[in-house]
XYZ file of C-alpha atoms in Angstrom:
370
model
C 130.811 52.109 88.768
C 134.288 52.673 87.352
C 133.136 56.089 86.143
C 132.677 57.031 89.802
C 136.260 55.972 90.521
C 137.570 58.072 87.627
C 135.651 61.120 88.852
C 136.982 60.680 92.385
C 140.547 60.343 91.121
C 140.213 63.510 89.024
C 138.737 65.380 91.978
C 141.515 64.138 94.269
C 144.217 65.222 91.860
C 143.052 68.819 92.157
C 141.635 68.949 95.687
C 143.104 66.145 97.788
C 145.029 66.565 101.029
C 148.354 65.669 99.433
C 150.364 67.436 102.119
C 149.397 65.132 104.992
C 152.627 63.731 106.471
C 151.621 60.080 106.020
C 150.915 60.768 102.347
C 154.622 61.412 101.771
C 155.733 57.824 102.360
C 155.260 54.225 101.284
C 156.922 52.919 104.443
C 154.635 50.333 106.041
C 155.417 51.384 109.631
C 154.548 55.024 109.033
C 151.441 54.154 107.023
C 150.237 51.679 109.641
C 150.857 54.126 112.493
C 148.773 56.790 110.746
C 145.931 54.333 110.152
C 145.901 53.315 113.820
C 145.965 56.914 115.055
C 143.212 57.940 112.639
C 140.795 55.335 113.973
C 137.943 57.354 115.556
C 140.145 60.473 115.576
C 140.161 63.572 113.370
C 143.089 64.288 111.049
C 143.978 67.612 112.674
C 144.152 65.967 116.099
C 146.474 63.245 114.805
C 149.060 65.421 113.031
C 151.163 66.550 116.039
C 151.000 63.142 117.731
C 152.060 61.338 114.570
C 155.291 63.249 114.108
C 156.142 63.298 117.817
C 155.652 59.531 118.010
C 157.879 58.935 114.979
C 160.592 61.209 116.346
C 160.925 58.944 119.392
C 159.894 55.537 118.003
C 160.761 55.611 114.285
C 160.425 51.914 113.405
C 158.975 48.548 114.372
C 161.904 47.544 116.555
C 161.934 50.799 118.521
C 158.221 50.484 119.285
C 158.472 46.786 120.116
C 161.145 47.255 122.803
C 160.005 50.614 124.213
C 158.723 50.729 127.809
C 154.933 50.771 127.785
C 154.985 53.948 129.880
C 156.876 55.700 127.087
C 154.393 54.528 124.449
C 151.423 55.698 126.523
C 153.100 59.023 127.298
C 153.521 59.674 123.570
C 149.854 58.754 123.070
C 148.587 60.732 126.072
C 145.741 63.049 125.059
C 144.911 61.209 121.834
C 142.447 58.913 123.600
C 141.349 55.326 123.014
C 144.482 54.042 124.733
C 143.834 50.422 123.799
C 145.111 51.499 120.379
C 148.507 52.340 121.861
C 148.764 49.061 123.750
C 147.666 47.101 120.678
C 150.119 49.050 118.523
C 153.009 47.925 120.678
C 151.756 44.333 120.669
C 151.489 44.488 116.882
C 155.082 45.744 116.608
C 156.264 42.940 118.881
C 154.426 40.353 116.770
C 155.936 41.789 113.594
C 159.426 41.506 115.082
C 158.935 37.934 116.326
C 156.657 36.417 113.672
C 157.342 38.421 110.509
C 161.071 39.212 110.670
C 160.474 42.906 111.300
C 158.376 43.471 108.174
C 154.675 44.249 107.863
C 153.043 41.080 106.452
C 152.003 41.322 102.817
C 148.789 39.257 102.914
C 145.396 40.308 104.334
C 145.170 37.227 106.544
C 148.532 37.849 108.198
C 148.009 41.609 108.450
C 144.637 41.129 110.128
C 146.246 38.822 112.695
C 147.999 41.851 114.190
C 146.387 43.343 117.313
C 144.238 46.359 116.458
C 144.319 45.745 112.698
C 141.004 45.038 110.982
C 140.124 44.459 107.361
C 140.054 48.108 106.297
C 143.245 49.076 108.136
C 145.080 46.093 106.664
C 143.835 46.950 103.171
C 144.932 50.577 103.477
C 148.493 49.571 104.380
C 148.702 46.808 101.769
C 147.449 49.130 99.030
C 149.910 51.900 99.865
C 152.991 49.986 101.020
C 152.758 47.047 98.587
C 150.726 48.524 95.689
C 148.058 45.852 96.099
C 144.516 46.333 94.759
C 142.782 46.336 98.145
C 139.590 48.298 98.891
C 139.022 50.121 102.163
C 135.764 50.702 103.998
C 136.397 53.329 106.637
C 133.641 55.718 107.747
C 134.286 58.148 104.883
C 134.335 55.499 102.153
C 131.273 53.813 103.623
C 129.294 57.059 103.580
C 130.175 57.801 99.941
C 129.059 54.334 98.849
C 125.842 54.453 100.862
C 124.834 57.762 99.312
C 125.821 57.068 95.726
C 123.897 53.772 95.849
C 121.078 55.070 98.122
C 121.464 52.186 100.559
C 118.699 52.586 103.129
C 119.437 49.598 105.371
C 121.184 49.730 108.734
C 124.783 50.724 107.856
C 126.165 48.552 110.655
C 124.148 45.431 109.843
C 126.162 42.435 108.688
C 124.338 42.123 105.355
C 124.791 45.824 104.641
C 128.513 45.633 105.360
C 128.896 42.591 103.126
C 127.159 44.475 100.328
C 129.341 47.544 100.877
C 132.521 45.462 100.739
C 131.409 44.003 97.406
C 130.733 47.507 96.091
C 134.132 48.686 97.334
C 135.864 45.784 95.614
C 134.048 46.480 92.335
C 134.851 50.184 92.502
C 138.533 50.083 93.490
C 140.876 50.381 90.469
C 144.371 48.973 90.110
C 145.856 52.109 91.681
C 144.147 51.442 94.995
C 146.738 53.526 96.854
C 145.599 56.752 95.182
C 141.939 55.802 94.969
C 141.681 54.953 98.683
C 143.094 58.360 99.549
C 140.665 59.951 97.107
C 137.528 58.411 98.588
C 138.728 59.147 102.127
C 139.294 62.808 101.313
C 136.057 63.072 99.359
C 134.105 61.769 102.342
C 135.940 64.110 104.693
C 135.654 67.238 102.514
C 132.541 66.907 100.310
C 130.332 63.982 101.358
C 130.186 65.077 104.988
C 128.211 63.233 107.677
C 125.967 66.276 108.085
C 125.138 68.882 105.462
C 127.119 67.358 102.575
C 128.296 69.810 99.917
C 126.050 68.411 97.200
C 126.177 71.697 95.290
C 129.937 71.221 94.785
C 129.847 67.443 94.322
C 131.182 66.075 91.019
C 129.230 62.852 91.641
C 125.823 64.548 91.495
C 124.765 62.773 88.296
C 125.823 59.405 89.693
C 124.400 59.784 93.211
C 121.089 58.037 93.826
C 120.669 59.670 97.229
C 120.972 63.118 95.652
C 118.521 62.178 92.899
C 115.996 61.041 95.490
C 116.507 63.983 97.835
C 117.968 61.666 100.487
C 121.463 63.080 100.946
C 120.674 64.412 104.427
C 118.826 61.242 105.467
C 121.503 58.726 104.472
C 123.292 56.893 105.937
C 120.484 55.966 108.325
C 121.394 57.308 111.762
C 122.249 54.817 114.461
C 120.249 55.433 117.598
C 122.671 56.471 120.312
C 121.603 55.866 123.909
C 121.687 58.828 126.237
C 125.061 59.091 127.927
C 124.795 58.383 131.660
C 126.498 60.651 134.167
C 129.243 59.326 136.406
C 131.125 61.106 139.166
C 134.530 60.689 140.710
C 136.707 62.430 143.258
C 140.416 62.480 142.459
C 142.899 62.750 145.326
C 145.903 64.960 144.725
C 148.281 63.945 147.496
C 151.418 66.060 147.872
C 154.368 65.503 150.172
C 156.474 68.208 151.807
C 158.613 68.660 148.702
C 155.569 69.092 146.455
C 155.772 65.681 144.833
C 152.477 64.184 143.665
C 151.369 60.599 144.196
C 150.110 58.691 141.128
C 148.807 55.149 140.726
C 149.079 53.083 137.584
C 145.782 51.911 136.097
C 145.314 48.232 135.161
C 145.971 47.483 131.492
C 142.316 46.632 130.902
C 139.430 49.047 131.300
C 139.257 52.815 131.275
C 142.639 54.587 130.974
C 144.405 51.230 130.873
C 148.106 51.469 131.704
C 148.065 55.232 132.374
C 149.245 56.965 135.534
C 146.331 58.440 137.451
C 145.547 60.321 140.651
C 143.982 57.970 143.222
C 140.204 57.864 142.899
C 138.032 58.151 145.963
C 134.417 57.139 146.487
C 133.116 58.524 149.794
C 130.671 55.644 150.230
C 133.482 53.129 150.294
C 132.414 51.277 147.164
C 135.062 49.608 145.034
C 133.576 51.456 142.042
C 134.960 55.021 142.070
C 132.556 56.118 139.308
C 129.483 55.985 141.563
C 127.248 59.037 141.388
C 124.268 59.689 143.630
C 122.691 62.333 145.800
C 124.577 61.278 148.912
C 127.906 61.743 147.154
C 126.901 65.208 146.013
C 125.793 66.120 149.531
C 129.158 64.999 150.897
C 131.099 67.179 148.508
C 131.758 70.165 150.749
C 131.129 68.630 154.162
C 133.118 67.590 157.162
C 132.141 63.985 156.488
C 133.991 64.069 153.177
C 137.196 65.263 154.830
C 136.965 62.563 157.473
C 136.405 59.823 154.923
C 139.351 61.062 152.874
C 141.557 60.753 155.952
C 140.226 57.250 156.658
C 140.755 56.224 153.038
C 144.371 57.395 153.005
C 145.173 55.543 156.238
C 143.550 52.290 155.133
C 144.698 52.382 151.516
C 148.191 53.824 151.828
C 149.076 54.038 155.508
C 149.232 57.822 155.242
C 147.719 60.529 157.403
C 146.770 63.600 155.423
C 145.403 67.069 155.845
C 142.670 68.021 153.380
C 143.394 71.488 152.007
C 140.853 72.229 149.289
C 138.235 70.889 146.911
C 138.150 72.030 143.286
C 135.057 72.944 141.304
C 133.163 70.294 139.337
C 134.470 69.725 135.806
C 133.229 67.480 133.004
C 134.922 65.128 130.560
C 132.913 63.432 127.811
C 133.640 59.815 126.908
C 132.133 57.793 124.080
C 129.614 56.090 126.355
C 129.261 58.364 129.402
C 129.944 61.801 130.846
C 132.363 62.017 133.740
C 131.917 64.755 136.343
C 134.973 65.098 138.535
C 136.376 67.136 141.403
C 139.808 67.033 142.940
C 140.517 66.862 146.663
C 143.840 68.523 147.458
C 145.609 67.048 150.481
C 149.099 67.151 151.948
C 151.057 64.391 153.665
C 154.244 64.580 155.714
C 157.056 62.103 155.021
C 157.071 61.057 158.690
C 153.318 60.439 158.849
C 153.417 56.795 157.753
C 150.967 54.874 159.939
C 152.639 51.713 161.313
C 150.899 48.346 161.284
C 148.509 48.998 158.407
C 148.226 45.760 156.419
C 148.047 47.299 152.967
C 150.151 50.375 153.595
C 152.572 49.528 150.761
C 151.964 52.275 148.249
C 150.513 51.052 144.971
C 152.026 53.879 142.957
C 154.902 56.366 142.864
C 155.736 59.911 143.840
C 156.445 62.279 140.923
C 157.542 65.865 140.660
C 154.854 67.813 138.856
C 157.103 68.200 135.812
C 157.791 64.470 135.652
C 154.133 63.636 136.189
C 153.084 65.802 133.259
C 155.627 63.988 131.070
C 153.939 60.629 131.737
C 150.918 59.096 130.058
C 147.999 60.681 131.935
C 144.231 60.673 131.423
C 143.029 64.014 130.091
C 141.117 64.929 133.309
C 144.215 64.242 135.424
C 146.429 66.290 133.107
C 143.883 69.105 133.350
C 143.874 68.950 137.156
C 147.666 68.982 137.469
C 147.927 71.889 135.037
C 145.296 73.889 136.925
C 146.601 73.264 140.448
C 150.245 74.141 139.782
Protein backbone atom coordinates (compact mmCIF):
# COMPACT_ATOMS: atom_id res chain seq x y z
CA UNK A 1 0.00 0.00 0.00
CA UNK A 2 2.77 2.46 0.85
CA UNK A 3 4.19 1.90 -2.64
CA UNK A 4 0.98 3.44 -4.00
CA UNK A 5 1.51 6.49 -1.79
CA UNK A 6 5.10 6.89 -3.02
CA UNK A 7 3.97 6.68 -6.65
CA UNK A 8 1.26 9.28 -6.07
CA UNK A 9 3.71 11.63 -4.37
CA UNK A 10 6.19 11.30 -7.25
CA UNK A 11 3.42 11.91 -9.78
CA UNK A 12 2.19 14.95 -7.83
CA UNK A 13 5.66 16.45 -7.65
CA UNK A 14 5.78 16.62 -11.44
CA UNK A 15 2.12 17.06 -12.38
CA UNK A 16 0.18 18.45 -9.43
CA UNK A 17 -1.84 21.67 -9.41
CA UNK A 18 0.68 23.50 -7.25
CA UNK A 19 -0.49 26.92 -8.41
CA UNK A 20 -3.97 26.75 -6.86
CA UNK A 21 -4.33 29.75 -4.53
CA UNK A 22 -5.19 27.66 -1.46
CA UNK A 23 -2.05 25.60 -2.03
CA UNK A 24 0.08 28.65 -1.25
CA UNK A 25 -0.85 28.84 2.43
CA UNK A 26 -0.93 26.93 5.70
CA UNK A 27 -3.38 29.40 7.23
CA UNK A 28 -6.32 27.46 8.68
CA UNK A 29 -8.94 30.04 7.67
CA UNK A 30 -7.90 30.07 4.03
CA UNK A 31 -7.55 26.28 3.90
CA UNK A 32 -10.93 25.75 5.54
CA UNK A 33 -12.64 28.26 3.24
CA UNK A 34 -11.29 26.46 0.17
CA UNK A 35 -12.47 23.09 1.48
CA UNK A 36 -15.97 24.44 2.10
CA UNK A 37 -16.19 26.07 -1.33
CA UNK A 38 -14.90 22.94 -3.06
CA UNK A 39 -17.65 20.76 -1.62
CA UNK A 40 -19.71 19.64 -4.66
CA UNK A 41 -18.12 22.39 -6.77
CA UNK A 42 -15.43 22.29 -9.45
CA UNK A 43 -12.04 23.92 -8.87
CA UNK A 44 -12.34 26.34 -11.78
CA UNK A 45 -15.70 27.58 -10.49
CA UNK A 46 -14.28 28.18 -7.01
CA UNK A 47 -11.16 30.18 -7.95
CA UNK A 48 -12.74 33.64 -8.51
CA UNK A 49 -15.11 33.30 -5.55
CA UNK A 50 -12.31 32.26 -3.22
CA UNK A 51 -10.17 35.32 -3.80
CA UNK A 52 -13.11 37.73 -3.86
CA UNK A 53 -14.36 36.34 -0.55
CA UNK A 54 -10.93 36.68 1.07
CA UNK A 55 -10.54 40.24 -0.20
CA UNK A 56 -13.64 41.26 1.76
CA UNK A 57 -13.62 38.79 4.68
CA UNK A 58 -9.96 37.86 5.25
CA UNK A 59 -10.19 36.13 8.64
CA UNK A 60 -12.41 34.39 11.17
CA UNK A 61 -13.43 37.57 12.96
CA UNK A 62 -14.39 39.41 9.77
CA UNK A 63 -16.61 36.52 8.67
CA UNK A 64 -18.12 36.07 12.12
CA UNK A 65 -19.34 39.67 12.41
CA UNK A 66 -20.25 40.30 8.76
CA UNK A 67 -23.92 40.88 7.88
CA UNK A 68 -25.39 37.67 6.48
CA UNK A 69 -26.48 39.57 3.36
CA UNK A 70 -22.84 40.40 2.66
CA UNK A 71 -21.76 36.77 3.09
CA UNK A 72 -24.50 35.53 0.75
CA UNK A 73 -23.74 38.24 -1.80
CA UNK A 74 -20.11 37.09 -1.93
CA UNK A 75 -21.33 33.51 -2.35
CA UNK A 76 -24.03 34.36 -4.90
CA UNK A 77 -23.71 32.15 -7.99
CA UNK A 78 -21.61 29.46 -6.29
CA UNK A 79 -24.70 27.53 -5.20
CA UNK A 80 -25.46 25.32 -2.20
CA UNK A 81 -26.05 28.38 -0.04
CA UNK A 82 -26.33 26.39 3.18
CA UNK A 83 -22.54 26.22 2.93
CA UNK A 84 -22.31 30.00 3.24
CA UNK A 85 -24.66 30.15 6.21
CA UNK A 86 -22.83 27.27 7.91
CA UNK A 87 -19.48 28.92 7.16
CA UNK A 88 -20.52 32.02 9.06
CA UNK A 89 -21.85 29.94 11.95
CA UNK A 90 -18.56 28.05 12.04
CA UNK A 91 -16.60 31.32 12.18
CA UNK A 92 -18.81 32.55 15.01
CA UNK A 93 -18.28 29.31 16.94
CA UNK A 94 -14.52 29.55 16.43
CA UNK A 95 -14.53 33.10 17.81
CA UNK A 96 -16.67 32.23 20.85
CA UNK A 97 -15.57 28.68 21.67
CA UNK A 98 -12.02 28.39 20.33
CA UNK A 99 -10.50 31.84 20.92
CA UNK A 100 -10.42 32.67 17.22
CA UNK A 101 -8.35 29.64 16.21
CA UNK A 102 -9.35 26.59 14.19
CA UNK A 103 -9.49 23.67 16.67
CA UNK A 104 -6.62 21.22 16.39
CA UNK A 105 -8.47 17.96 17.15
CA UNK A 106 -10.82 16.03 14.84
CA UNK A 107 -13.60 15.97 17.43
CA UNK A 108 -13.59 19.73 17.91
CA UNK A 109 -13.14 20.47 14.20
CA UNK A 110 -16.07 18.24 13.29
CA UNK A 111 -18.26 20.11 15.79
CA UNK A 112 -18.18 23.13 13.47
CA UNK A 113 -21.23 23.60 11.24
CA UNK A 114 -20.61 22.25 7.74
CA UNK A 115 -17.39 20.45 8.67
CA UNK A 116 -17.35 16.67 8.29
CA UNK A 117 -14.62 14.12 8.82
CA UNK A 118 -12.84 14.61 5.50
CA UNK A 119 -12.98 18.42 5.58
CA UNK A 120 -11.65 18.46 9.14
CA UNK A 121 -8.84 16.07 8.21
CA UNK A 122 -7.82 18.16 5.20
CA UNK A 123 -7.45 21.29 7.33
CA UNK A 124 -5.70 19.51 10.20
CA UNK A 125 -3.22 17.87 7.83
CA UNK A 126 -2.34 21.11 6.07
CA UNK A 127 -2.59 23.69 8.85
CA UNK A 128 -1.22 21.56 11.71
CA UNK A 129 0.90 18.95 9.86
CA UNK A 130 -1.15 16.13 11.36
CA UNK A 131 -1.25 12.66 9.76
CA UNK A 132 -4.94 12.73 8.84
CA UNK A 133 -6.41 10.92 5.80
CA UNK A 134 -9.11 12.44 3.62
CA UNK A 135 -11.89 10.68 1.75
CA UNK A 136 -13.36 13.15 -0.69
CA UNK A 137 -14.87 12.00 -4.00
CA UNK A 138 -11.50 11.94 -5.78
CA UNK A 139 -9.68 10.00 -3.06
CA UNK A 140 -12.60 7.60 -2.72
CA UNK A 141 -12.58 6.82 -6.44
CA UNK A 142 -8.82 6.13 -6.49
CA UNK A 143 -9.11 3.71 -3.58
CA UNK A 144 -12.15 1.94 -5.02
CA UNK A 145 -10.39 1.32 -8.32
CA UNK A 146 -6.98 0.34 -7.01
CA UNK A 147 -8.63 -2.17 -4.64
CA UNK A 148 -11.46 -3.16 -7.06
CA UNK A 149 -14.15 -2.55 -4.45
CA UNK A 150 -17.43 -3.61 -6.04
CA UNK A 151 -19.83 -2.82 -3.19
CA UNK A 152 -22.09 0.22 -2.98
CA UNK A 153 -19.65 3.15 -2.54
CA UNK A 154 -22.10 4.97 -0.27
CA UNK A 155 -22.92 2.01 1.98
CA UNK A 156 -21.80 2.34 5.59
CA UNK A 157 -19.64 -0.80 5.51
CA UNK A 158 -17.95 0.31 2.30
CA UNK A 159 -17.16 3.73 3.75
CA UNK A 160 -15.75 2.18 6.91
CA UNK A 161 -13.51 -0.02 4.78
CA UNK A 162 -12.40 2.94 2.66
CA UNK A 163 -11.51 4.98 5.75
CA UNK A 164 -9.34 2.12 6.99
CA UNK A 165 -7.62 1.94 3.61
CA UNK A 166 -7.10 5.71 3.62
CA UNK A 167 -5.57 5.58 7.09
CA UNK A 168 -3.21 2.76 6.08
CA UNK A 169 -2.17 4.56 2.91
CA UNK A 170 -1.61 8.09 4.24
CA UNK A 171 2.07 8.79 5.06
CA UNK A 172 3.44 11.18 7.66
CA UNK A 173 3.37 14.04 5.14
CA UNK A 174 -0.40 13.90 4.85
CA UNK A 175 -0.54 17.53 3.68
CA UNK A 176 1.26 16.72 0.42
CA UNK A 177 -0.23 13.26 0.01
CA UNK A 178 -3.82 14.48 0.39
CA UNK A 179 -3.23 17.04 -2.35
CA UNK A 180 -1.65 14.33 -4.49
CA UNK A 181 -4.57 11.91 -4.31
CA UNK A 182 -7.06 14.73 -4.87
CA UNK A 183 -5.25 15.88 -8.00
CA UNK A 184 -4.73 12.33 -9.24
CA UNK A 185 -8.46 11.67 -8.98
CA UNK A 186 -9.27 14.94 -10.71
CA UNK A 187 -6.71 14.60 -13.53
CA UNK A 188 -6.07 10.88 -14.14
CA UNK A 189 -8.56 8.66 -12.31
CA UNK A 190 -11.58 10.49 -13.69
CA UNK A 191 -15.18 9.51 -12.92
CA UNK A 192 -15.72 8.66 -16.59
CA UNK A 193 -13.10 7.51 -19.08
CA UNK A 194 -10.12 7.45 -16.70
CA UNK A 195 -6.71 7.94 -18.33
CA UNK A 196 -5.52 4.41 -17.59
CA UNK A 197 -3.00 4.58 -20.44
CA UNK A 198 -1.18 7.40 -18.60
CA UNK A 199 -1.69 6.04 -15.08
CA UNK A 200 1.45 5.29 -13.05
CA UNK A 201 -0.64 3.01 -10.80
CA UNK A 202 -1.46 0.54 -13.59
CA UNK A 203 0.54 -2.30 -12.04
CA UNK A 204 -1.07 -1.73 -8.65
CA UNK A 205 -4.67 -1.24 -9.82
CA UNK A 206 -6.94 -4.25 -9.43
CA UNK A 207 -9.74 -2.60 -11.40
CA UNK A 208 -7.41 -2.08 -14.36
CA UNK A 209 -6.16 -5.67 -14.12
CA UNK A 210 -9.72 -6.95 -14.20
CA UNK A 211 -10.91 -4.63 -16.95
CA UNK A 212 -13.23 -2.85 -14.51
CA UNK A 213 -11.92 0.72 -14.61
CA UNK A 214 -15.01 2.00 -16.44
CA UNK A 215 -17.41 0.01 -14.24
CA UNK A 216 -16.06 1.11 -10.86
CA UNK A 217 -17.08 2.77 -8.64
CA UNK A 218 -20.53 1.21 -8.99
CA UNK A 219 -22.91 3.92 -10.21
CA UNK A 220 -25.55 5.16 -7.83
CA UNK A 221 -28.98 5.06 -9.39
CA UNK A 222 -30.19 8.63 -9.73
CA UNK A 223 -33.94 9.18 -9.86
CA UNK A 224 -35.28 11.15 -12.79
CA UNK A 225 -35.38 14.84 -11.97
CA UNK A 226 -38.97 16.10 -11.73
CA UNK A 227 -39.98 19.32 -13.45
CA UNK A 228 -41.19 22.28 -11.43
CA UNK A 229 -42.48 25.62 -12.65
CA UNK A 230 -42.60 29.08 -11.18
CA UNK A 231 -43.59 32.57 -12.24
CA UNK A 232 -41.40 35.36 -10.89
CA UNK A 233 -42.90 38.83 -10.50
CA UNK A 234 -40.65 41.73 -11.42
CA UNK A 235 -42.41 44.70 -9.87
CA UNK A 236 -41.00 48.12 -10.74
CA UNK A 237 -42.01 51.50 -9.37
CA UNK A 238 -41.98 54.79 -11.27
CA UNK A 239 -38.27 55.32 -10.66
CA UNK A 240 -37.38 51.85 -11.95
CA UNK A 241 -36.67 50.32 -8.57
CA UNK A 242 -37.29 46.59 -8.25
CA UNK A 243 -39.05 44.87 -5.36
CA UNK A 244 -37.27 41.88 -3.77
CA UNK A 245 -38.27 39.59 -0.91
CA UNK A 246 -35.86 37.81 1.38
CA UNK A 247 -36.12 34.02 1.42
CA UNK A 248 -36.34 32.16 4.75
CA UNK A 249 -33.00 30.84 6.00
CA UNK A 250 -34.13 27.24 5.53
CA UNK A 251 -35.06 25.67 2.22
CA UNK A 252 -34.21 26.58 -1.34
CA UNK A 253 -32.19 29.80 -1.75
CA UNK A 254 -32.19 30.30 2.01
CA UNK A 255 -31.41 33.87 3.04
CA UNK A 256 -31.13 35.21 -0.53
CA UNK A 257 -33.06 38.13 -1.99
CA UNK A 258 -35.56 36.95 -4.57
CA UNK A 259 -38.27 38.27 -6.88
CA UNK A 260 -41.73 37.44 -5.48
CA UNK A 261 -42.96 34.07 -6.71
CA UNK A 262 -46.47 33.70 -8.02
CA UNK A 263 -48.61 30.60 -8.42
CA UNK A 264 -51.73 31.39 -10.47
CA UNK A 265 -53.77 28.70 -8.70
CA UNK A 266 -53.30 30.39 -5.36
CA UNK A 267 -51.38 27.55 -3.75
CA UNK A 268 -48.84 28.35 -1.07
CA UNK A 269 -46.34 26.26 -3.05
CA UNK A 270 -44.97 28.46 -5.87
CA UNK A 271 -43.21 25.48 -7.51
CA UNK A 272 -46.46 23.87 -8.69
CA UNK A 273 -46.47 22.76 -12.31
CA UNK A 274 -49.49 21.44 -14.18
CA UNK A 275 -51.41 21.84 -17.39
CA UNK A 276 -53.68 24.55 -16.01
CA UNK A 277 -50.69 26.70 -15.09
CA UNK A 278 -49.26 26.31 -18.58
CA UNK A 279 -52.60 27.23 -20.13
CA UNK A 280 -52.75 30.37 -18.00
CA UNK A 281 -49.35 31.55 -19.12
CA UNK A 282 -50.37 33.97 -21.86
CA UNK A 283 -54.01 34.55 -20.95
CA UNK A 284 -56.13 37.29 -19.54
CA UNK A 285 -56.77 35.14 -16.48
CA UNK A 286 -53.08 35.23 -15.60
CA UNK A 287 -52.99 39.02 -15.71
CA UNK A 288 -56.07 39.26 -13.51
CA UNK A 289 -54.67 36.86 -10.94
CA UNK A 290 -51.40 38.77 -10.86
CA UNK A 291 -53.33 41.94 -10.05
CA UNK A 292 -55.31 40.14 -7.33
CA UNK A 293 -52.13 38.66 -5.87
CA UNK A 294 -50.39 42.03 -5.66
CA UNK A 295 -53.38 43.65 -3.94
CA UNK A 296 -53.81 40.86 -1.40
CA UNK A 297 -50.12 40.22 -0.76
CA UNK A 298 -48.68 43.72 -0.87
CA UNK A 299 -51.54 46.19 -1.08
CA UNK A 300 -50.35 47.28 -4.51
CA UNK A 301 -52.23 47.74 -7.76
CA UNK A 302 -50.12 46.92 -10.78
CA UNK A 303 -50.22 46.93 -14.53
CA UNK A 304 -48.89 43.78 -16.18
CA UNK A 305 -46.57 44.75 -19.03
CA UNK A 306 -44.99 41.58 -20.39
CA UNK A 307 -44.23 37.91 -19.87
CA UNK A 308 -40.77 36.52 -20.65
CA UNK A 309 -40.02 33.27 -22.43
CA UNK A 310 -39.65 30.03 -20.48
CA UNK A 311 -36.14 29.37 -19.17
CA UNK A 312 -34.67 26.42 -17.28
CA UNK A 313 -32.39 26.08 -14.28
CA UNK A 314 -31.14 22.66 -13.18
CA UNK A 315 -30.91 21.84 -9.48
CA UNK A 316 -29.47 18.71 -7.89
CA UNK A 317 -32.89 17.13 -7.41
CA UNK A 318 -35.20 18.85 -9.92
CA UNK A 319 -35.40 21.06 -12.99
CA UNK A 320 -36.96 24.47 -12.58
CA UNK A 321 -38.80 26.05 -15.51
CA UNK A 322 -39.45 29.72 -14.93
CA UNK A 323 -40.96 32.78 -16.57
CA UNK A 324 -40.99 36.35 -15.38
CA UNK A 325 -44.05 38.59 -15.29
CA UNK A 326 -43.05 42.23 -15.71
CA UNK A 327 -45.38 44.67 -13.97
CA UNK A 328 -45.28 48.32 -12.95
CA UNK A 329 -46.68 49.97 -9.83
CA UNK A 330 -47.19 53.64 -9.04
CA UNK A 331 -46.05 55.01 -5.67
CA UNK A 332 -49.54 56.38 -5.01
CA UNK A 333 -51.32 53.11 -5.80
CA UNK A 334 -51.16 51.66 -2.28
CA UNK A 335 -54.53 50.03 -1.56
CA UNK A 336 -55.83 51.17 1.86
CA UNK A 337 -57.29 48.74 4.36
CA UNK A 338 -55.53 45.60 3.15
CA UNK A 339 -54.64 43.54 6.23
CA UNK A 340 -51.28 42.26 5.04
CA UNK A 341 -50.28 45.20 2.88
CA UNK A 342 -47.01 45.72 4.78
CA UNK A 343 -44.37 44.85 2.23
CA UNK A 344 -42.33 41.79 3.13
CA UNK A 345 -39.27 42.96 1.23
CA UNK A 346 -37.46 46.06 -0.05
CA UNK A 347 -37.16 48.21 -3.13
CA UNK A 348 -33.74 48.16 -4.82
CA UNK A 349 -32.22 49.98 -7.74
CA UNK A 350 -31.23 47.45 -10.36
CA UNK A 351 -27.54 48.08 -9.64
CA UNK A 352 -28.01 47.53 -5.92
CA UNK A 353 -30.13 44.45 -6.50
CA UNK A 354 -27.43 42.85 -8.63
CA UNK A 355 -24.91 43.49 -5.84
CA UNK A 356 -26.97 41.41 -3.38
CA UNK A 357 -27.03 37.67 -2.90
CA UNK A 358 -29.48 36.50 -5.58
CA UNK A 359 -30.52 33.08 -6.88
CA UNK A 360 -29.03 32.41 -10.30
CA UNK A 361 -32.42 32.50 -12.11
CA UNK A 362 -33.23 35.89 -10.55
CA UNK A 363 -29.82 37.29 -11.46
CA UNK A 364 -30.38 36.05 -15.01
CA UNK A 365 -33.80 37.72 -15.20
CA UNK A 366 -32.56 41.07 -13.90
CA UNK A 367 -29.62 41.02 -16.29
CA UNK A 368 -31.86 40.21 -19.26
CA UNK A 369 -34.62 42.73 -18.52
CA UNK A 370 -32.38 45.76 -17.97
